[in-house]
Amino acid sequence: MLEQLRSIVQEVNAARDLQSALDIIVGRVRKTLGTQVCSIFLFDKDINSHVLMASEGLRQESIGHVSLEVGEGLVGLVAKHAEPINLQDASLHPSFHYLQETGEEEFHAFLGVPIIHHRAVLGVLVVQHEEKRRFDEAEEAFLVTLSAQLAAVIAHAEATGAIEGVSPSGHKTSDTAFAGVSGSSGVAIGKVVVVFPHADLSQIPDRPAADIDQEIKYFKTALDAVRHDIGELHGKLAGRVAEEERQLFDAYLHMLDDSALGNEVVERIRQGHWAQGALAWVANEHVRRFESMNDDYLSERAVDIKELCSRVLFYLQDRGKVETVYNDDTILVSEELTAAMLAEVPKDKLKGLVSVKGSGNSHVAILARTMGIPTVMGVLDLPFSQLDGREVIVDGYKGEVISNPSDELRERYLSTIKEQDELIAGLENLKDEVCQTADEHRVHLWVNTGLMSDVMHSIDQGAEGIGLFRTEVPFLLAERFPSEQEQTAIYREQLQAFAPKVVTMRTLDIGGDKALSYFPIDEANPFLGWRGIRVTLDHPEIFMAQVRAMLRASIGLENLQIMLPMISNIYEVSSALQLIKRAHRELLQEGLDVRFPPIGVMIELPAAVYQTRALARLVDFVSVGSNDLTQYLLAVDRNNPRVAHLYSAFHPAVLNALYQVVSQAQEEGKPVSICGEMAGDPGAAVLLVAMGFDVLSMNAMTLLKVKSVIRSISLDAAQDLLDQVMQMDDAQTIRSAVDLALYNAGVDRLLRSSRTN
Ligand code: PEP
Ligand code: MG
């Protein structure tokens, strides 16, 4: 059975579109189980019904014409309860609904299983038989397993149809929403530009050819270049490898023939697609077909096709970088967005961001918030390669991408954008106001930075200090470790620009999802592995160079603080302190007049929460990294969209941990700040103020929003709210209570609906 399951799934995966996928399923299942009927009903939300989409065994004329309303018939029952129904004689069941057009009266045995994707029932897979008998356990288990494996394929095929504006049953649709998670709040409407890593066939988007003849010419030149390379290889290998292996090259050359792959690509270009897209499409079709073959030798040929087509792609891309054209309202879409992709787009043209992978606390989302660009992350079901050039709405509040927007919906979102712009303009006059609650309790708002451009923007927004300078950012952009001198220059710039305000520099925090290309770390569990202080203590030469650079950069400015990330025990702190003292001593011996800076510890791990007092005793301040703390307390990977709904800083466990950190730090008489993204969520900020955090450090874009909310609420009211929520036992209820309190304080709806950590 396992073998059959695997082969059905592979064959379905190779299908061109939804209808052929469904046809393959019903045909293969009927044969495998030896039943007389196999059918698939899919839910069509436009008509709120389950439509018979494919069948073998029922009358073919009924396909696409027969439907059952929600809850109607046995199919409706399977969908409603999201559970299989297995009956010896369906006609005796009270929910049986006879579908005359299908000719199903002769079939008695009925087994229906739901097709479920991300908790939603997409449809029902049904097998029927004349004989009055219950399907046995093995048959039921087979169908349930198959349906679970096919759900994602069906969802993807449906979504591809929806992008074209058609529902499963062929109705015209609009306003198709693809769910993800909020990466950065705000709304944007614009045209999609799909960006992709080079030389990856699976990610090349489909684009229209600007000049068909030119594209064919490019393709043929690339093809010739590959032919030439392979011919050369073929010659070089003569006498060195077995003739059999040399024949592989003949096979390659044959595949490139005009009558084979080459011809198909040219045909597709002629239909109006650009060369790269046409090549990727043809290659992926062949790869899928070969992979689905039940023969090891043939399925291995998929690897050859990939290899060959990647070579052609290389030449196509190498003939000169294809200049990506960014329209004035670019919505940048990628399977996995990177900081470098963002950097390529001219700032004034970038309106929204969408990433299929990643989550609200991925570092690229943090960057997007710093830039103030509406962003949706983790849109797993988005057929992104079909989106190039299409208009979409990015709803960064809800975490949704909407394709084929109707005029009404567009109008609604345009008015939200207007409201949003007015709100931001209205906040401008708060820049020079102090941040205090309505009853004059002073709160300090600092910023998180990474690049020099953040610093300039932060100063402009009235930031009172830098609570977190992510020093790894310049390391990530470099091609090797920056030298002590280079680092000194970078740090000096930040310290100088902010002086006399305090700048908190975090020592290098790599590992986890922050990989340096020139220092690869390959681990099965990177977030539980060699990260932050663990790496730098194992490489004291890197740590020492960095600390020496920080200290040298601070000479005469005296506004430096140093902070240690990913601390899990006191030895890491004492070891780091010894190294910092050594660096300080060395510089003094070199005759430099360096002041020893305040040192702080980040509380990012549950272990550190329970050791706050012991840690605080060793240092001058503590700062909570709530992004990692939430991830580790809730065991939810901050990058994984599948579990993003479980990631919430409003979880009672997180709030309790934060409260505990504040009280313990206060007992030791040490200042306590928070520099995770939570501090930039206006609702969360109110709770943090009530808990007694001395400093909230956030990205500059949210600073004025947080200031405006803090100014509109009294400390008393914030403390009452905190007392209330600390009695609550789930994140959703807490979020709602906070929203209600903000509403009562007259806070604007767009500030209330800022993204939830
Ligand atoms: C955090 O974990 O909250 C934090 C501020 O550090 P980063 O997001 O850089 O991991
Ligand atoms: Mg962290």
mmCIF file of N, CA, C and O in Angstrom, residues 479-522:
data_model
loop_
_atom_site.group_PDB
_atom_site.id
_atom_site.type_symbol
_atom_site.label_atom_id
_atom_site.label_comp_id
_atom_site.label_asym_id
_atom_site.label_seq_id
_atom_site.Cartn_x
_atom_site.Cartn_y
_atom_site.Cartn_z
ATOM 1 N N GLU A 479 32.011 40.451 3.454
ATOM 2 C CA GLU A 479 32.385 39.181 2.825
ATOM 3 C C GLU A 479 33.418 38.421 3.630
ATOM 4 O O GLU A 479 33.868 37.348 3.274
ATOM 5 N N ARG A 480 33.829 39.021 4.748
ATOM 6 C CA ARG A 480 34.742 38.363 5.692
ATOM 7 C C ARG A 480 34.566 39.119 7.005
ATOM 8 O O ARG A 480 33.892 40.150 7.052
ATOM 9 N N PHE A 481 35.160 38.579 8.081
ATOM 10 C CA PHE A 481 35.029 39.298 9.347
ATOM 11 C C PHE A 481 35.636 40.689 9.197
ATOM 12 O O PHE A 481 36.788 40.806 8.734
ATOM 13 N N PRO A 482 34.910 41.738 9.563
ATOM 14 C CA PRO A 482 35.523 43.068 9.487
ATOM 15 C C PRO A 482 36.674 43.162 10.499
ATOM 16 O O PRO A 482 36.588 42.591 11.583
ATOM 17 N N SER A 483 37.714 43.858 10.111
ATOM 18 C CA SER A 483 38.882 43.968 10.996
ATOM 19 C C SER A 483 38.552 44.872 12.181
ATOM 20 O O SER A 483 37.532 45.568 12.182
ATOM 21 N N GLU A 484 39.465 44.902 13.176
ATOM 22 C CA GLU A 484 39.233 45.757 14.351
ATOM 23 C C GLU A 484 39.096 47.222 13.920
ATOM 24 O O GLU A 484 38.211 47.931 14.389
ATOM 25 N N GLN A 485 39.955 47.635 12.972
ATOM 26 C CA GLN A 485 39.886 49.037 12.515
ATOM 27 C C GLN A 485 38.559 49.304 11.822
ATOM 28 O O GLN A 485 37.920 50.331 12.067
ATOM 29 N N GLU A 486 38.151 48.374 10.953
ATOM 30 C CA GLU A 486 36.891 48.596 10.225
ATOM 31 C C GLU A 486 35.726 48.677 11.207
ATOM 32 O O GLU A 486 34.844 49.527 11.098
ATOM 33 N N GLN A 487 35.758 47.776 12.184
ATOM 34 C CA GLN A 487 34.672 47.804 13.174
ATOM 35 C C GLN A 487 34.700 49.104 13.964
ATOM 36 O O GLN A 487 33.661 49.700 14.231
ATOM 37 N N THR A 488 35.900 49.535 14.329
ATOM 38 C CA THR A 488 35.993 50.782 15.111
ATOM 39 C C THR A 488 35.291 51.916 14.356
ATOM 40 O O THR A 488 34.524 52.685 14.944
ATOM 41 N N ALA A 489 35.524 51.976 13.050
ATOM 42 C CA ALA A 489 34.933 53.064 12.261
ATOM 43 C C ALA A 489 33.402 52.965 12.269
ATOM 44 O O ALA A 489 32.705 53.974 12.435
ATOM 45 N N ILE A 490 32.897 51.739 12.113
ATOM 46 C CA ILE A 490 31.437 51.563 12.068
ATOM 47 C C ILE A 490 30.821 51.950 13.419
ATOM 48 O O ILE A 490 29.826 52.673 13.497
ATOM 49 N N TYR A 491 31.446 51.491 14.503
ATOM 50 C CA TYR A 491 30.885 51.769 15.831
ATOM 51 C C TYR A 491 31.000 53.255 16.180
ATOM 52 O O TYR A 491 30.104 53.838 16.783
ATOM 53 N N ARG A 492 32.102 53.840 15.770
ATOM 54 C CA ARG A 492 32.322 55.261 16.074
ATOM 55 C C ARG A 492 31.199 56.104 15.456
ATOM 56 O O ARG A 492 30.687 57.032 16.060
ATOM 57 N N GLU A 493 30.853 55.743 14.231
ATOM 58 C CA GLU A 493 29.802 56.480 13.516
ATOM 59 C C GLU A 493 28.499 56.474 14.316
ATOM 60 O O GLU A 493 27.846 57.496 14.479
ATOM 61 N N GLN A 494 28.136 55.288 14.818
ATOM 62 C CA GLN A 494 26.886 55.162 15.589
ATOM 63 C C GLN A 494 26.974 55.957 16.891
ATOM 64 O O GLN A 494 26.068 56.700 17.246
ATOM 65 N N LEU A 495 28.117 55.786 17.600
ATOM 66 C CA LEU A 495 28.267 56.442 18.911
ATOM 67 C C LEU A 495 28.262 57.961 18.757
ATOM 68 O O LEU A 495 27.628 58.684 19.531
ATOM 69 N N GLN A 496 28.966 58.406 17.719
ATOM 70 C CA GLN A 496 29.079 59.843 17.498
ATOM 71 C C GLN A 496 27.724 60.453 17.138
ATOM 72 O O GLN A 496 27.341 61.486 17.673
ATOM 73 N N ALA A 497 27.018 59.759 16.240
ATOM 74 C CA ALA A 497 25.738 60.305 15.785
ATOM 75 C C ALA A 497 24.765 60.441 16.948
ATOM 76 O O ALA A 497 23.934 61.345 16.969
ATOM 77 N N PHE A 498 24.864 59.560 17.924
ATOM 78 C CA PHE A 498 23.892 59.579 19.014
ATOM 79 C C PHE A 498 24.367 60.324 20.257
ATOM 80 O O PHE A 498 23.577 60.609 21.156
ATOM 81 N N ALA A 499 25.673 60.582 20.355
ATOM 82 C CA ALA A 499 26.227 61.191 21.568
ATOM 83 C C ALA A 499 25.483 62.493 21.890
ATOM 84 O O ALA A 499 25.108 63.217 20.966
ATOM 85 N N PRO A 500 25.214 62.833 23.128
ATOM 86 C CA PRO A 500 25.664 62.114 24.337
ATOM 87 C C PRO A 500 24.698 61.001 24.767
ATOM 88 O O PRO A 500 24.853 60.445 25.839
ATOM 89 N N LYS A 501 23.703 60.705 23.913
ATOM 90 C CA LYS A 501 22.746 59.663 24.300
ATOM 91 C C LYS A 501 23.423 58.294 24.284
ATOM 92 O O LYS A 501 24.343 58.063 23.492
ATOM 93 N N VAL A 502 22.897 57.410 25.132
ATOM 94 C CA VAL A 502 23.533 56.102 25.302
ATOM 95 C C VAL A 502 23.316 55.197 24.087
ATOM 96 O O VAL A 502 22.233 55.166 23.511
ATOM 97 N N VAL A 503 24.357 54.460 23.706
ATOM 98 C CA VAL A 503 24.246 53.465 22.639
ATOM 99 C C VAL A 503 24.612 52.093 23.221
ATOM 100 O O VAL A 503 25.715 51.909 23.740
ATOM 101 N N THR A 504 23.654 51.158 23.161
ATOM 102 C CA THR A 504 23.899 49.822 23.710
ATOM 103 C C THR A 504 24.312 48.900 22.572
ATOM 104 O O THR A 504 23.507 48.612 21.682
ATOM 105 N N MET A 505 25.563 48.469 22.592
ATOM 106 C CA MET A 505 26.042 47.602 21.512
ATOM 107 C C MET A 505 26.026 46.161 21.990
ATOM 108 O O MET A 505 26.589 45.837 23.034
ATOM 109 N N ARG A 506 25.370 45.337 21.197
ATOM 110 C CA ARG A 506 25.331 43.920 21.552
ATOM 111 C C ARG A 506 26.503 43.212 20.891
ATOM 112 O O ARG A 506 26.789 43.462 19.717
ATOM 113 N N THR A 507 27.162 42.336 21.617
ATOM 114 C CA THR A 507 28.259 41.601 20.991
ATOM 115 C C THR A 507 27.664 40.658 19.949
ATOM 116 O O THR A 507 26.471 40.323 20.000
ATOM 117 N N LEU A 508 28.492 40.247 19.018
ATOM 118 C CA LEU A 508 28.051 39.511 17.828
ATOM 119 C C LEU A 508 27.064 38.389 18.168
ATOM 120 O O LEU A 508 27.361 37.512 18.976
ATOM 121 N N ASP A 509 25.897 38.448 17.533
ATOM 122 C CA ASP A 509 24.852 37.445 17.812
ATOM 123 C C ASP A 509 24.544 36.687 16.527
ATOM 124 O O ASP A 509 23.526 36.909 15.881
ATOM 125 N N ILE A 510 25.463 35.785 16.154
ATOM 126 C CA ILE A 510 25.207 35.005 14.931
ATOM 127 C C ILE A 510 24.751 33.600 15.322
ATOM 128 O O ILE A 510 24.716 33.249 16.495
ATOM 129 N N GLY A 511 24.410 32.807 14.324
ATOM 130 C CA GLY A 511 23.840 31.477 14.586
ATOM 131 C C GLY A 511 22.327 31.602 14.526
ATOM 132 O O GLY A 511 21.800 32.689 14.247
ATOM 133 N N GLY A 512 21.613 30.526 14.777
ATOM 134 C CA GLY A 512 20.155 30.567 14.642
ATOM 135 C C GLY A 512 19.818 30.815 13.192
ATOM 136 O O GLY A 512 20.254 30.070 12.313
ATOM 137 N N ASP A 513 19.075 31.899 12.904
ATOM 138 C CA ASP A 513 18.765 32.195 11.506
ATOM 139 C C ASP A 513 19.685 33.267 10.937
ATOM 140 O O ASP A 513 19.433 33.791 9.869
ATOM 141 N N LYS A 514 20.753 33.610 11.686
ATOM 142 C CA LYS A 514 21.657 34.636 11.164
ATOM 143 C C LYS A 514 22.998 33.997 10.811
ATOM 144 O O LYS A 514 23.822 33.738 11.687
ATOM 145 N N ALA A 515 23.140 33.698 9.517
ATOM 146 C CA ALA A 515 24.339 32.987 9.095
ATOM 147 C C ALA A 515 25.260 33.928 8.336
ATOM 148 O O ALA A 515 24.806 34.697 7.488
ATOM 149 N N LEU A 516 26.531 33.873 8.646
ATOM 150 C CA LEU A 516 27.511 34.640 7.874
ATOM 151 C C LEU A 516 27.984 33.746 6.740
ATOM 152 O O LEU A 516 28.365 32.599 6.978
ATOM 153 N N SER A 517 27.957 34.278 5.501
ATOM 154 C CA SER A 517 28.327 33.426 4.368
ATOM 155 C C SER A 517 29.747 32.894 4.524
ATOM 156 O O SER A 517 30.072 31.806 4.091
ATOM 157 N N TYR A 518 30.591 33.688 5.195
ATOM 158 C CA TYR A 518 32.000 33.302 5.300
ATOM 159 C C TYR A 518 32.300 32.530 6.589
ATOM 160 O O TYR A 518 33.444 32.256 6.911
ATOM 161 N N PHE A 519 31.261 32.202 7.347
ATOM 162 C CA PHE A 519 31.478 31.440 8.583
ATOM 163 C C PHE A 519 30.277 30.517 8.765
ATOM 164 O O PHE A 519 29.458 30.700 9.669
ATOM 165 N N PRO A 520 30.122 29.541 7.837
ATOM 166 C CA PRO A 520 28.902 28.725 7.863
ATOM 167 C C PRO A 520 28.813 27.851 9.114
ATOM 168 O O PRO A 520 29.821 27.312 9.577
ATOM 169 N N ILE A 521 27.621 27.759 9.635
ATOM 170 C CA ILE A 521 27.371 26.879 10.786
ATOM 171 C C ILE A 521 26.257 25.935 10.351
ATOM 172 O O ILE A 521 25.166 26.385 10.021
ATOM 173 N N ASP A 522 26.574 24.662 10.307
ATOM 174 C CA ASP A 522 25.583 23.717 9.817
ATOM 175 C C ASP A 522 25.155 22.814 10.967
ATOM 176 O O ASP A 522 25.932 21.982 11.439
#
